[in-house]
Structure formats: C-alpha cells, structure tokens
CSV table of C-alpha atoms in Angstrom, one decimal:
chain,number,residue,atom,x,y,z
N,168,MET,CA,-73.0,145.0,-195.9
N,169,SER,CA,-72.5,144.5,-192.1
N,170,LYS,CA,-70.4,146.9,-190.1
N,171,VAL,CA,-66.8,146.0,-189.4
N,172,THR,CA,-64.5,147.5,-186.8
N,173,ILE,CA,-60.9,147.9,-187.9
N,174,LEU,CA,-58.0,149.0,-185.7
N,175,GLN,CA,-55.0,150.6,-187.3
N,176,ILE,CA,-51.7,151.0,-185.4
N,177,GLY,CA,-48.9,152.7,-187.2
N,178,ARG,CA,-47.1,155.8,-188.2
N,179,LYS,CA,-49.8,157.6,-190.3
N,180,ASN,CA,-53.6,157.4,-190.1
N,181,TRP,CA,-54.9,155.9,-193.3
N,182,MET,CA,-58.2,157.6,-192.8
N,183,ASN,CA,-56.6,160.9,-193.5
N,184,GLN,CA,-55.2,159.7,-196.8
N,185,LEU,CA,-57.7,157.2,-198.2
N,186,GLU,CA,-61.4,156.8,-198.9
N,187,LEU,CA,-62.9,154.3,-196.4
N,188,PRO,CA,-65.8,152.0,-197.3
N,189,LYS,CA,-69.0,153.1,-195.5
N,190,ASN,CA,-69.3,150.0,-193.5
N,191,ILE,CA,-66.0,150.5,-191.6
N,192,THR,CA,-65.7,151.7,-188.0
N,193,TRP,CA,-62.1,153.0,-188.1
N,194,ILE,CA,-59.9,153.4,-185.0
N,195,TYR,CA,-56.4,154.7,-185.3
N,196,LEU,CA,-53.6,154.7,-182.7
N,197,ARG,CA,-50.0,155.4,-182.8
N,198,ALA,CA,-47.8,152.6,-181.4
N,199,GLY,CA,-48.0,153.2,-177.6
N,200,LEU,CA,-49.5,151.3,-174.7
N,201,ALA,CA,-52.0,148.5,-174.6
N,202,SER,CA,-53.9,150.6,-172.1
N,203,ASP,CA,-54.5,153.2,-174.8
N,204,ILE,CA,-56.3,150.6,-176.9
N,205,LYS,CA,-58.3,149.3,-174.0
N,206,ALA,CA,-59.4,152.8,-173.1
N,207,ARG,CA,-60.6,153.4,-176.7
N,208,MET,CA,-62.4,150.1,-176.6
N,209,LYS,CA,-64.1,151.0,-173.4
N,210,GLN,CA,-65.0,154.4,-174.7
N,211,GLY,CA,-66.5,153.1,-177.9
N,212,LYS,CA,-68.1,150.0,-176.2
N,213,ILE,CA,-66.0,147.8,-178.5
N,214,LYS,CA,-65.6,144.2,-177.4
N,215,SER,CA,-63.3,143.0,-180.2
N,216,PHE,CA,-61.9,144.0,-183.6
N,217,ASP,CA,-62.7,142.4,-186.9
N,218,ALA,CA,-59.3,143.3,-188.2
N,219,VAL,CA,-56.1,144.9,-186.9
N,220,LEU,CA,-53.7,146.6,-189.4
N,221,VAL,CA,-50.1,147.0,-188.3
N,222,ASP,CA,-47.4,148.8,-190.2
N,223,ASP,CA,-45.1,149.5,-187.3
N,224,PRO,CA,-42.9,146.6,-185.9
N,225,LEU,CA,-43.2,148.0,-182.3
N,226,ALA,CA,-47.0,147.7,-182.5
N,227,LEU,CA,-46.8,143.9,-182.8
N,228,TRP,CA,-45.3,143.5,-179.4
N,229,LEU,CA,-47.9,146.0,-178.0
N,230,LEU,CA,-50.6,143.8,-179.3
N,231,SER,CA,-49.4,140.8,-177.3
N,232,ASP,CA,-51.0,142.4,-174.2
N,233,LEU,CA,-54.4,142.2,-176.1
N,234,ARG,CA,-54.2,138.5,-176.9
N,235,ASP,CA,-57.6,137.8,-175.4
N,236,TYR,CA,-59.3,140.3,-177.7
N,237,LEU,CA,-57.8,139.0,-180.9
N,238,ALA,CA,-59.3,136.2,-183.0
N,239,PRO,CA,-56.9,134.1,-185.1
N,240,TYR,CA,-56.1,135.5,-188.6
N,241,THR,CA,-57.4,139.0,-187.8
N,242,VAL,CA,-54.0,140.7,-187.3
N,243,PHE,CA,-52.6,141.8,-190.6
N,244,TYR,CA,-49.1,143.3,-190.6
N,245,ASP,CA,-46.9,144.8,-193.3
N,246,GLU,CA,-45.1,141.9,-195.0
N,247,THR,CA,-41.9,144.1,-195.2
N,248,ILE,CA,-41.6,144.0,-191.4
N,249,LYS,CA,-38.7,141.8,-190.3
N,250,ILE,CA,-39.6,140.2,-187.0
N,251,VAL,CA,-36.4,139.5,-185.0
N,252,ASP,CA,-37.6,139.4,-181.4
N,253,PRO,CA,-38.5,135.7,-180.5
N,254,ARG,CA,-41.3,136.9,-178.2
N,255,VAL,CA,-42.9,138.7,-181.1
N,256,LYS,CA,-42.4,135.7,-183.4
N,257,GLN,CA,-44.2,133.5,-180.8
N,258,PHE,CA,-47.0,136.0,-180.5
N,259,THR,CA,-47.6,136.2,-184.2
N,260,LYS,CA,-47.7,132.4,-184.3
N,261,GLU,CA,-50.2,132.1,-181.5
N,262,VAL,CA,-52.6,134.6,-183.2
N,263,CYS,CA,-51.8,133.4,-186.7
N,264,ALA,CA,-51.0,136.9,-187.7
N,265,VAL,CA,-51.0,137.4,-191.5
N,266,PRO,CA,-48.2,139.1,-193.4
N,267,THR,CA,-49.9,141.3,-195.9
N,268,ASP,CA,-49.1,143.4,-198.9
N,269,PHE,CA,-49.6,147.1,-197.8
N,270,SER,CA,-48.2,148.6,-201.0
N,271,GLN,CA,-51.8,149.4,-202.2
N,272,PRO,CA,-53.7,150.4,-199.1
N,273,GLN,CA,-56.7,151.7,-201.0
N,274,GLU,CA,-57.2,148.3,-202.7
N,275,LEU,CA,-56.6,146.5,-199.4
N,276,LEU,CA,-59.4,148.6,-197.7
N,277,ARG,CA,-61.7,147.8,-200.7
N,278,ILE,CA,-61.5,144.0,-200.4
N,279,LEU,CA,-60.6,143.4,-196.7
N,280,PRO,CA,-64.0,144.4,-195.3
N,281,LYS,CA,-65.7,142.1,-197.8
N,282,ALA,CA,-63.6,139.2,-196.4
N,283,LEU,CA,-64.6,139.8,-192.8
N,284,PHE,CA,-68.2,138.5,-193.0
N,285,SER,CA,-69.4,136.0,-190.4
N,286,GLY,CA,-70.3,132.4,-191.4
N,287,GLN,CA,-69.5,130.5,-194.5
N,288,TYR,CA,-71.2,129.3,-197.7
N,289,GLY,CA,-70.5,127.1,-200.6
N,290,ASP,CA,-72.3,124.8,-203.0
N,291,LYS,CA,-71.9,123.3,-206.4
N,292,LEU,CA,-73.6,122.6,-209.8
N,293,PHE,CA,-73.5,118.9,-210.5
N,294,PRO,CA,-72.5,117.1,-213.8
N,295,PHE,CA,-76.1,115.9,-214.4
N,296,GLN,CA,-77.2,119.6,-214.4
N,297,ILE,CA,-75.1,120.1,-217.6
N,298,GLN,CA,-76.7,120.4,-221.0
N,299,VAL,CA,-74.6,119.4,-224.0
N,300,GLN,CA,-74.9,121.4,-227.2
N,301,PRO,CA,-77.1,119.4,-229.7
N,302,ARG,CA,-74.6,120.0,-232.5
N,303,PHE,CA,-72.0,117.8,-230.7
N,304,LYS,CA,-72.1,114.3,-232.2
N,305,GLY,CA,-69.5,112.6,-230.1
N,306,LYS,CA,-69.9,110.3,-227.1
N,307,VAL,CA,-71.4,111.6,-223.8
N,308,THR,CA,-71.3,109.6,-220.6
N,309,TYR,CA,-72.7,110.8,-217.3
N,310,ASN,CA,-71.2,109.3,-214.1
N,311,GLY,CA,-73.6,110.3,-211.4
N,312,HIS,CA,-72.4,113.0,-209.1
N,313,GLU,CA,-68.8,112.3,-210.2
N,314,ASN,CA,-68.4,113.7,-213.7
N,315,MET,CA,-69.5,113.6,-217.3
N,316,CYS,CA,-67.1,112.4,-220.1
N,317,LEU,CA,-67.2,113.7,-223.7
N,318,GLU,CA,-65.2,112.2,-226.5
N,319,GLY,CA,-65.3,113.5,-230.1
N,320,GLU,CA,-64.5,116.4,-232.4
N,321,TYR,CA,-65.0,119.9,-231.1
N,322,GLY,CA,-64.0,122.0,-234.1
N,323,SER,CA,-61.0,124.1,-235.1
N,324,SER,CA,-62.0,127.2,-233.0
N,325,PHE,CA,-63.6,127.7,-229.6
N,326,LYS,CA,-67.4,127.0,-229.8
N,327,PRO,CA,-69.9,126.4,-227.0
N,328,LEU,CA,-69.9,122.8,-226.0
N,329,LEU,CA,-72.0,122.7,-222.8
N,330,ASN,CA,-73.7,124.9,-220.3
N,331,TRP,CA,-75.1,124.6,-216.9
N,332,SER,CA,-78.9,124.5,-216.5
N,333,TYR,CA,-78.9,126.8,-213.5
N,334,ASN,CA,-77.4,130.2,-213.0
N,335,ILE,CA,-75.4,131.3,-210.0
N,336,ARG,CA,-76.7,134.2,-208.0
N,337,VAL,CA,-74.1,136.6,-206.5
N,338,ASP,CA,-75.0,139.3,-203.9
N,339,LYS,CA,-73.1,142.5,-204.2
N,340,ASP,CA,-72.0,142.2,-200.6
N,341,ARG,CA,-70.8,138.6,-201.1
N,342,PRO,CA,-68.4,138.2,-204.0
N,343,VAL,CA,-67.8,134.6,-205.0
N,344,GLU,CA,-65.1,132.4,-206.4
N,345,LEU,CA,-65.6,129.5,-208.7
N,346,TRP,CA,-63.6,126.2,-209.2
N,347,LEU,CA,-64.3,123.8,-212.0
N,348,GLU,CA,-63.3,120.2,-211.8
N,349,PHE,CA,-62.0,119.1,-215.3
N,350,GLU,CA,-59.5,116.9,-217.0
N,351,LYS,CA,-58.7,116.6,-220.7
N,352,GLU,CA,-56.4,115.2,-223.3
N,353,GLU,CA,-53.7,117.4,-224.8
N,354,THR,CA,-55.4,117.2,-228.2
N,355,CYS,CA,-58.2,119.5,-227.1
N,356,GLN,CA,-58.6,122.8,-225.3
N,357,CYS,CA,-61.3,124.4,-223.3
N,358,GLN,CA,-62.2,127.8,-221.8
N,359,LEU,CA,-65.0,128.8,-219.3
N,360,VAL,CA,-67.2,131.7,-220.4
N,361,LEU,CA,-69.0,133.5,-217.6
N,362,ARG,CA,-71.8,136.0,-218.5
N,363,VAL,CA,-72.7,138.5,-215.8
N,364,ILE,CA,-76.4,139.4,-215.9
N,365,PRO,CA,-77.7,142.1,-213.6
N,366,GLU,CA,-80.4,140.9,-211.2
N,367,GLY,CA,-83.8,141.5,-212.7
N,368,ALA,CA,-82.6,141.8,-216.3
N,369,VAL,CA,-83.8,139.4,-218.9
N,370,THR,CA,-81.4,139.8,-221.8
N,371,ASP,CA,-78.9,142.4,-220.6
N,372,ILE,CA,-75.3,141.1,-220.2
N,373,ALA,CA,-73.2,143.5,-218.2
N,374,LYS,CA,-69.9,141.7,-218.7
N,375,THR,CA,-68.5,138.6,-220.3
N,376,VAL,CA,-65.5,136.9,-218.6
N,377,ILE,CA,-63.5,134.4,-220.5
N,378,VAL,CA,-61.3,132.2,-218.3
N,379,SER,CA,-58.6,130.2,-220.1
N,380,GLU,CA,-57.3,126.8,-219.0
N,381,GLU,CA,-54.1,128.4,-217.7
N,382,GLU,CA,-56.1,130.9,-215.6
N,383,MET,CA,-58.3,128.1,-214.2
N,384,ARG,CA,-55.2,126.1,-213.2
N,385,GLU,CA,-53.7,129.1,-211.4
N,386,GLY,CA,-56.5,129.2,-208.8
N,387,ALA,CA,-60.1,129.9,-208.1
N,388,ILE,CA,-61.9,132.4,-210.3
N,389,VAL,CA,-62.9,135.4,-208.2
N,390,LEU,CA,-65.8,137.6,-209.3
N,391,ASP,CA,-66.4,140.9,-207.6
N,392,GLN,CA,-68.7,143.2,-209.6
N,393,GLU,CA,-70.0,145.6,-207.0
N,394,MET,CA,-73.6,144.7,-207.8
N,395,THR,CA,-76.1,141.8,-207.4
N,396,TYR,CA,-76.1,139.7,-210.5
N,397,MET,CA,-76.5,136.2,-212.0
N,398,ILE,CA,-73.7,134.2,-213.6
N,399,SER,CA,-74.5,132.1,-216.7
N,400,ALA,CA,-71.7,129.6,-217.3
N,401,THR,CA,-70.7,127.9,-220.6
N,402,LEU,CA,-67.7,125.7,-221.4
N,403,GLU,CA,-66.3,126.2,-224.9
N,404,ALA,CA,-63.9,123.7,-226.5
N,405,LYS,CA,-61.8,123.1,-229.7
N,406,GLY,CA,-59.7,120.2,-231.0
N,407,GLN,CA,-60.6,116.6,-230.5
N,408,GLY,CA,-60.3,114.0,-227.8
N,409,ARG,CA,-61.6,113.3,-224.3
N,410,LEU,CA,-62.8,115.9,-221.9
N,411,ILE,CA,-64.0,115.2,-218.4
N,412,VAL,CA,-66.1,117.8,-216.5
N,413,GLY,CA,-67.0,117.4,-212.8
N,414,ASN,CA,-68.6,119.8,-210.3
N,415,LEU,CA,-68.6,123.5,-210.7
N,416,HIS,CA,-68.0,124.8,-207.1
N,417,GLN,CA,-69.0,128.3,-205.9
N,418,ARG,CA,-68.3,129.8,-202.5
N,419,TRP,CA,-68.3,133.1,-200.8
N,420,THR,CA,-64.8,134.4,-201.3
N,421,ARG,CA,-62.5,135.8,-198.7
N,422,PHE,CA,-60.0,136.8,-201.5
N,423,GLN,CA,-56.5,136.0,-200.4
N,424,PHE,CA,-57.4,135.9,-196.7
N,425,GLY,CA,-58.8,132.3,-196.6
N,426,LYS,CA,-61.2,129.7,-197.9
N,427,TYR,CA,-64.6,129.6,-196.3
N,428,LEU,CA,-63.1,131.0,-193.0
N,429,LEU,CA,-60.3,133.5,-192.5
N,430,GLY,CA,-57.2,131.3,-192.6
N,431,GLY,CA,-58.9,128.4,-194.3
N,432,GLY,CA,-57.0,126.5,-197.0
N,433,ILE,CA,-57.6,124.1,-199.8
N,434,LEU,CA,-55.6,121.2,-201.0
N,435,HIS,CA,-55.6,120.4,-204.8
N,436,ASP,CA,-54.2,117.6,-206.9
N,437,ARG,CA,-53.5,117.4,-210.6
N,438,HIS,CA,-57.1,116.1,-211.1
N,439,ARG,CA,-58.4,119.3,-209.6
N,440,GLN,CA,-59.9,117.4,-206.7
N,441,GLU,CA,-60.2,119.4,-203.5
N,442,LEU,CA,-60.0,118.9,-199.7
N,443,ASN,CA,-60.5,121.8,-197.3
N,444,TYR,CA,-58.7,122.5,-194.0
N,445,PHE,CA,-58.7,125.1,-191.3
N,446,PHE,CA,-56.4,125.4,-188.3
N,447,HIS,CA,-57.3,127.2,-185.0
N,448,PRO,CA,-54.4,127.7,-182.5
N,449,GLY,CA,-56.6,127.4,-179.4
N,450,ASP,CA,-54.5,127.9,-176.3
N,451,PHE,CA,-51.3,126.6,-178.0
N,452,LYS,CA,-51.1,123.7,-175.5
N,453,PRO,CA,-51.4,119.9,-176.3
N,454,PRO,CA,-53.0,118.1,-177.8
N,455,LEU,CA,-53.7,119.0,-181.5
N,456,SER,CA,-57.2,117.8,-182.2
N,457,VAL,CA,-57.9,116.8,-185.8
N,458,TYR,CA,-61.6,116.6,-186.8
N,459,PHE,CA,-62.8,115.3,-190.2
N,460,ALA,CA,-66.3,116.5,-191.2
N,461,GLY,CA,-69.0,113.9,-192.0
N,462,PHE,CA,-71.2,113.7,-195.2
N,463,ARG,CA,-72.0,117.3,-196.0
N,464,PRO,CA,-73.8,118.5,-199.2
N,465,ALA,CA,-73.3,122.2,-198.1
N,466,GLU,CA,-69.6,123.1,-198.6
N,467,GLY,CA,-67.5,124.4,-195.8
N,468,PHE,CA,-66.4,123.3,-192.4
N,469,GLU,CA,-68.2,121.3,-189.7
N,470,GLY,CA,-67.6,121.1,-186.0
N,471,TYR,CA,-66.0,124.5,-185.5
N,472,TRP,CA,-67.8,125.5,-182.3
N,473,MET,CA,-67.7,121.9,-180.8
N,474,MET,CA,-63.9,121.7,-181.3
N,475,ARG,CA,-63.4,125.3,-180.1
N,476,SER,CA,-65.2,124.4,-176.9
N,477,MET,CA,-62.5,121.8,-176.1
N,478,GLY,CA,-60.0,124.6,-175.8
N,479,THR,CA,-57.2,122.8,-177.7
N,480,PRO,CA,-55.6,123.7,-180.9
N,481,PHE,CA,-57.6,122.0,-183.7
N,482,LEU,CA,-57.5,121.3,-187.3
N,483,LEU,CA,-60.7,120.8,-189.4
N,484,PHE,CA,-61.0,119.0,-192.7
N,485,SER,CA,-63.9,118.8,-195.1
N,486,ASP,CA,-64.4,117.0,-198.3
N,487,PRO,CA,-66.5,118.9,-201.0
N,488,ARG,CA,-66.4,116.3,-203.7
N,489,LEU,CA,-69.4,114.3,-205.2
N,490,LEU,CA,-72.7,115.0,-203.4
N,491,GLY,CA,-71.3,115.5,-199.9
N,492,GLY,CA,-67.8,113.9,-199.8
N,493,ALA,CA,-65.7,111.0,-201.0
N,494,PHE,CA,-64.3,109.8,-197.6
N,495,TYR,CA,-61.1,111.9,-198.0
N,496,MET,CA,-59.4,109.3,-200.3
N,497,GLY,CA,-57.9,110.3,-203.6
N,498,SER,CA,-54.7,110.4,-205.5
N,499,ASP,CA,-51.3,109.9,-203.7
N,500,GLU,CA,-50.8,113.6,-204.2
N,501,LEU,CA,-54.1,114.6,-202.4
N,502,GLU,CA,-53.6,112.1,-199.6
N,503,GLN,CA,-50.0,113.2,-199.1
N,504,GLY,CA,-51.4,116.8,-198.9
N,505,VAL,CA,-53.5,115.7,-195.9
N,506,ARG,CA,-50.6,114.1,-194.1
N,507,ASP,CA,-48.3,117.1,-194.9
N,508,THR,CA,-50.9,119.5,-193.5
N,509,ILE,CA,-51.3,117.6,-190.2
N,510,GLN,CA,-47.5,117.3,-189.9
N,511,HIS,CA,-47.1,121.0,-190.6
N,512,TYR,CA,-49.3,122.1,-187.8
N,513,LEU,CA,-47.8,119.5,-185.4
N,514,ASP,CA,-44.4,121.2,-186.2
N,515,TYR,CA,-46.0,124.7,-186.0
N,516,LEU,CA,-47.1,123.9,-182.4
N,517,GLY,CA,-44.0,122.0,-181.4
N,518,PHE,CA,-46.0,118.8,-180.7
N,519,ASP,CA,-45.4,115.1,-181.5
N,520,GLN,CA,-47.7,112.2,-182.4
N,521,ASP,CA,-48.3,111.5,-178.7
N,522,GLN,CA,-49.9,114.9,-178.5
N,523,LEU,CA,-52.3,114.3,-181.4
N,524,ILE,CA,-55.9,113.2,-181.5
N,525,PHE,CA,-57.9,112.1,-184.6
N,526,SER,CA,-61.6,112.3,-184.6
N,527,GLY,CA,-64.7,112.3,-186.8
N,528,MET,CA,-68.3,111.2,-187.1
N,529,SER,CA,-69.9,109.0,-189.8
N,530,MET,CA,-68.0,109.7,-193.1
N,531,GLY,CA,-65.4,111.5,-190.9
N,532,THR,CA,-64.6,108.3,-189.1
N,533,TYR,CA,-62.9,106.7,-192.1
N,534,PRO,CA,-60.1,109.3,-192.5
N,535,SER,CA,-59.7,109.4,-188.7
N,536,LEU,CA,-58.8,105.7,-188.8
N,537,TYR,CA,-57.2,105.7,-192.3
N,538,TYR,CA,-54.8,108.6,-191.6
N,539,GLY,CA,-54.6,107.6,-188.0
N,540,ALA,CA,-52.7,104.6,-189.2
N,541,ASP,CA,-50.0,106.9,-190.6
N,542,PHE,CA,-49.5,108.9,-187.5
N,543,GLU,CA,-50.4,106.3,-184.7
N,544,PRO,CA,-51.7,109.2,-182.5
N,545,HIS,CA,-52.4,109.3,-178.8
N,546,ALA,CA,-56.1,108.8,-179.5
N,547,ILE,CA,-58.7,108.2,-182.2
N,548,ILE,CA,-62.2,109.1,-181.3
N,549,VAL,CA,-65.1,108.2,-183.7
N,550,ALA,CA,-68.9,108.1,-183.7
N,551,LYS,CA,-70.7,105.7,-186.1
N,552,PRO,CA,-67.4,104.2,-187.6
N,553,LEU,CA,-67.2,103.2,-191.2
N,554,ALA,CA,-64.3,101.2,-192.7
N,555,ASN,CA,-65.5,99.0,-195.6
N,556,ILE,CA,-66.2,101.7,-198.2
N,557,GLY,CA,-66.2,99.2,-201.1
N,558,THR,CA,-68.9,97.2,-199.3
N,559,ILE,CA,-70.9,100.3,-198.6
N,560,GLY,CA,-70.9,101.1,-202.3
N,561,ASN,CA,-71.8,97.5,-203.2
N,562,ARG,CA,-74.7,97.4,-200.7
N,563,ALA,CA,-76.1,100.6,-202.1
N,564,ARG,CA,-76.8,98.8,-205.4
N,565,LEU,CA,-79.3,96.1,-204.2
N,566,LEU,CA,-79.1,95.3,-200.4
N,567,ALA,CA,-79.5,98.9,-199.1
N,568,PRO,CA,-80.3,101.3,-202.0
N,569,GLU,CA,-81.8,104.0,-199.8
N,570,VAL,CA,-79.2,104.0,-197.0
N,571,PHE,CA,-76.3,105.7,-198.9
N,572,PRO,CA,-76.7,105.7,-202.7
N,573,THR,CA,-73.7,108.0,-203.0
N,574,GLY,CA,-71.6,105.0,-202.0
N,575,ILE,CA,-71.9,103.9,-205.6
N,576,ASP,CA,-70.3,107.2,-206.8
N,577,VAL,CA,-67.5,106.8,-204.2
N,578,LEU,CA,-66.8,103.2,-205.3
N,579,HIS,CA,-66.6,104.3,-209.0
N,580,MET,CA,-64.6,107.4,-208.3
N,581,GLN,CA,-62.0,105.6,-206.2
N,582,THR,CA,-61.6,102.5,-208.3
N,583,GLY,CA,-63.0,103.2,-211.7
N,584,GLY,CA,-65.4,100.2,-211.5
N,585,LEU,CA,-68.3,98.7,-209.7
N,586,GLU,CA,-67.6,94.9,-209.8
N,587,ASN,CA,-66.6,92.6,-206.9
N,588,ALA,CA,-62.9,93.1,-207.7
N,589,GLU,CA,-63.2,96.9,-207.2
N,590,VAL,CA,-65.3,96.4,-204.0
N,591,GLN,CA,-62.6,94.2,-202.5
N,592,GLU,CA,-59.9,96.6,-203.7
N,593,LEU,CA,-61.4,99.5,-202.0
N,594,ASP,CA,-62.0,97.6,-198.7
N,595,ASN,CA,-58.4,96.4,-198.8
N,596,ARG,CA,-57.2,99.9,-199.3
N,597,PHE,CA,-58.2,100.6,-195.7
N,598,TRP,CA,-57.3,97.3,-194.0
N,599,ASP,CA,-53.9,96.8,-195.6
N,600,LYS,CA,-52.8,100.1,-194.0
N,601,PHE,CA,-54.8,99.8,-190.7
N,602,LYS,CA,-53.5,96.4,-189.8
N,603,GLN,CA,-49.8,97.4,-190.3
N,604,ALA,CA,-50.0,100.3,-187.9
N,605,ASP,CA,-48.7,100.2,-184.3
N,606,PHE,CA,-51.5,101.3,-182.1
N,607,SER,CA,-50.0,100.0,-178.8
N,608,ASN,CA,-49.9,103.6,-177.5
N,609,THR,CA,-53.3,104.7,-178.9
N,610,THR,CA,-56.6,104.9,-177.2
N,611,PHE,CA,-59.7,104.3,-179.3
N,612,GLY,CA,-63.1,105.9,-178.4
N,613,LEU,CA,-65.7,104.1,-180.5
N,614,SER,CA,-69.4,105.3,-180.3
N,615,TYR,CA,-71.2,102.8,-182.6
N,616,MET,CA,-74.7,101.9,-183.7
N,617,LYS,CA,-75.9,98.4,-182.6
N,618,ASP,CA,-78.1,98.1,-185.8
N,619,GLU,CA,-75.6,99.7,-188.2
N,620,ASP,CA,-77.0,99.3,-191.7
N,621,MET,CA,-74.4,101.3,-193.8
N,622,ASP,CA,-71.3,99.2,-192.8
N,623,PRO,CA,-72.8,96.4,-190.6
N,624,THR,CA,-69.4,94.8,-189.7
N,625,ALA,CA,-67.3,97.9,-189.2
N,626,TYR,CA,-67.3,97.9,-185.4
N,627,ASP,CA,-66.6,94.1,-185.1
N,628,ASP,CA,-63.9,94.3,-187.8
N,629,LEU,CA,-62.2,97.2,-186.0
N,630,THR,CA,-62.2,95.5,-182.6
N,631,THR,CA,-61.0,92.2,-184.1
N,632,ALA,CA,-58.1,94.0,-185.9
N,633,LEU,CA,-57.2,95.8,-182.7
N,634,TYR,CA,-57.5,92.7,-180.4
N,635,TYR,CA,-53.8,91.9,-180.2
N,636,SER,CA,-52.5,95.4,-180.9
N,637,GLY,CA,-52.2,96.6,-177.3
N,638,ALA,CA,-54.6,99.5,-178.0
N,639,LYS,CA,-56.9,100.7,-175.3
N,640,ILE,CA,-60.5,100.6,-176.5
N,641,LEU,CA,-63.4,102.6,-175.0
N,642,SER,CA,-66.7,101.8,-176.6
N,643,LYS,CA,-70.4,102.5,-176.3
N,644,GLY,CA,-73.2,101.1,-178.4
N,645,THR,CA,-76.4,102.9,-179.2
N,646,THR,CA,-79.6,101.2,-180.3
N,647,GLY,CA,-80.5,102.1,-183.9
N,648,ARG,CA,-79.3,102.2,-187.5
N,649,HIS,CA,-76.6,104.5,-188.9
N,650,ASN,CA,-78.8,107.6,-189.2
N,651,ASP,CA,-80.7,107.0,-186.0
N,652,ASP,CA,-80.2,108.8,-182.7
N,653,SER,CA,-77.3,111.0,-183.7
N,654,THR,CA,-77.8,112.9,-180.4
N,655,THR,CA,-76.8,110.0,-178.2
N,656,ALA,CA,-73.9,108.9,-180.5
N,657,THR,CA,-72.6,112.5,-180.6
N,658,THR,CA,-72.9,112.8,-176.8
N,659,TRP,CA,-70.7,109.8,-176.3
N,660,PHE,CA,-68.3,111.1,-178.8
N,661,ILE,CA,-67.9,114.3,-176.8
N,662,ASN,CA,-67.7,112.3,-173.5
N,663,PHE,CA,-64.8,110.2,-174.9
N,664,TYR,CA,-63.1,113.4,-176.0
N,665,ARG,CA,-63.4,115.1,-172.6
N,666,MET,CA,-62.4,111.9,-170.7
N,667,ILE,CA,-59.1,111.7,-172.7
N,668,LEU,CA,-58.4,115.5,-172.4
N,669,GLU,CA,-58.9,115.4,-168.7
N,670,ASN,CA,-57.2,112.1,-167.8
N,671,ASP,CA,-54.3,112.3,-170.3
N,672,PHE,CA,-53.7,116.0,-170.7
N,673,GLY,CA,-55.0,117.5,-167.5
N,674,ARG,CA,-57.7,119.6,-169.1
N,675,LYS,CA,-61.0,120.1,-167.3
N,676,GLY,CA,-64.3,121.6,-168.4
C-alpha cells in the first residue's frame, strides 16, 4: 500500500492513543499558526497532505491560510463542530471540507488510508457472462449488454439460479464495492451469495457473504477482507415470476468518502440504473463547466485533467451502463437527478445559468445538448455531435453494423423495441425538447466530422434547428468519419472553450 501523509490538528495527538497503519506518515500540531504547519512541511520536505483531520473549530480558520496546499475533499473535520463564522463556512465550501464521524477514530484510521489512493478503477460483468442453472426450466432471454430476463418457478426456498462465469479479483490494498442491476416481481425474491476464495487456493472458501435484497437496495456492497482474494458470485432465488438481471459492477471503493474519486457521487433510480458525478470547486469563480464523458467501457470519470486545466469550477458526469454508456437518458427520476445535481452546484457556487457551460465529446455531446435545453446556458461546446440516437441504433442493424453496434442496445433499453416507431420515438425525445428551448443567449461551439458515419445528419439538423433561434454558432469541420482524427476535433473543442472563457469571462491561459 502506498504511503499517505496525514496532518492532524486538534487537542490531543491520536498517535499517542491509537495504533496507526504502517503506511501513514503522521504529523500532529495543536491549533496555532499557519506558519507552524508550513515550517513542518519545509522540514519534512512535504508538498501537500493526503488528508487533514481537524477536531478543533479554531483549526478550520487556521487552514484557510493553507488553501493552496489543500486538495478538495481532503479536509475532514469532526461533524459535531458547529461552524458559525461566515468566513470559515466559505472556506469549508471552497475546499469541499467533509464533516466526518470522529466517534471511532481507530476505525477511521483503518479505512481512511485505504480511500486515499490515486487514480480510479471500475468495470463490470455483463449479462451474457451469466450461466443459468440447468435445473431451471423457465424462460430465459438475453438482451445484449442490457440485461437477461428469467420467468418461471424458482422453488419454495432459496436455491442457486445463476452464476457469473468469471470471478472478481480483489487486491488486499484495494477493497472493492459491488452494485448489481436487477428488477423483479413481488412474487419472487433473490439474494446475492459471494464466496471469498484466497488467491492461489483451489477449493478453500475463506468466507461466504449473503446479501439480501434489502441490503442491496441500501447501497453498494463493500468488501474489505485484508487479503488478496477472488470473489465468486451466485444469485439465488425463490418464488415465481419475472426476474431481470443486468450488469454486476465492481469498483475500487473509497468507502463513505466518495465514488471513484474522493467526493464523487452516484445517482440511482428505482431500476438500479446509475450515473456518476464529481464536482471540483476550481477557483470558485464563474463559470461552472459541466462535462459529460464519452463512450467509456472502463468505469469512472473522463476529462479530469483537461477540465482542471481550465481553472474553473467543473462538474463531471459519466454513464457506466451497457458496454460504455447509454447517452445519459433514463427514467424521469434519473434524468431529474442530473438536473438537480447541476442546479445544486450552481446554487453552491452562487452562479446562475448565464455562468454555466455544457460540454462533451461524442456520446457526451448528446447530454450536453439534451440537458442544455433545460438550462439554456451561456455556452454549449461539443465535439463530434450526436443527436439522433434512434437513427444511430437503426443504422447499427444493417447500414453501419461496425460503427456503433451498442446503438442497438441503447435503442432497446430506452424504448423497449427496435422497430421504426421506436426509432422515431427516441429521435423525437431529443428534438421535442431541443426545439422548445430559448437559445438566444447561448453560444454553440461545434467541432464536427465532415464524413460523420454514426449520425450523418446531426450537424446539419442542429444548425437548421438553431437557424432562427438567435444563438451564436462557432463551428469547425474536420475531414473524416466519427472515430477519425480525434486529436484535431479535440483541439478545436479546447480552442472553443478557451475562446469563450477569455472573451466572455476574462480568463486567460
């Protein structure tokens, strides 16, 4: 496990009372002057802290002088501290300080270092990697990367119904959390059985974890076994009726401190569909830049360093569904979650819609335009725009089967069908909203492909729809098909971003 540096500022040194994990470099200071901390950093050649623990309210104000040394979500303060001073409140907002339960400090020191790793990782086991028990005589339907559906009798007591063909490897230094997509009728029940097999063992099972429906609905399943091991997963069921099983997601856990990244969050709906988000406060000055990740088989966030280089506060979204995303559409509940999250951070920053930019590339262009119609922001910046998702799915069947075959999964997932009526329904879902929006105060930056083969009419359709809207349009075409010359398309995407930041918000660099 990599070394982490933790600064504690408070009344008593925890190191004298608790057992510290071996990978912690521990620095303790009583609440005093910021110069004391800087002196200790210089003495120990420390450039930054992985975490700062504060159990003294006076220390929070002290830390405000160290703003440049503190990464967001790395200041953890005792949740019993009542912050009254408006200056301290503002500081804690600007560094996204985390109120934390300090009642069990030994447990906190056990899990916190495990959550401070760099990077991110997540993937999934797909429905077609599921094997159904031969004894099950009911109906089984596989729907690509979307799900599998079982209908029939499962018995009067829990019995194994299906298992995943591949195990999940867990490193002792990287505990994981699991999330299973499933839906069922009330007439049947299911539970997930996880068998922990030590690495290198053939038949030894160190532990069996049974996770009930209620526990699965409460949140992700966190597994932290202090050893390297394999997880063998089985779903058991009883009763009768319909059971739908989707992807089994696994990701490195940060426990209660975030998803994928410190401070990261996940939106869920009643169908157990997920969308991920992460907010970075930047310099707390306008605008708020919202970036939607493109098609991404690996789970986690995209564009962090690119958006951070802009200097603005930014909000990342990613879509872990299907093979690499489902264009950020979903139930009313899930889509409202996206809108509520964006509005929450606008309010958090004290900004309005004129201080908001939506952006994305490829698959990420669709939500930028789709949710942009809800907010009518200052700017929408997209590279390789896509708008007719129904048409994309339809073209994947015969006209362009090798361009984006996942489009068929998206079409079926969002409409429940694959016929012309569903194609038109999904296309209209976008245009009915987009054409009603008032973009008279919005600037569009469109970096498009001249030989677009995924959604050939998207650019023309967008410019036609915007012709009489009063919107300002900046566009640049690049020779090639959708997946060609991403470097040039991305360069123009960034150029549009920097032009708008400099001309409209006075930001340079």
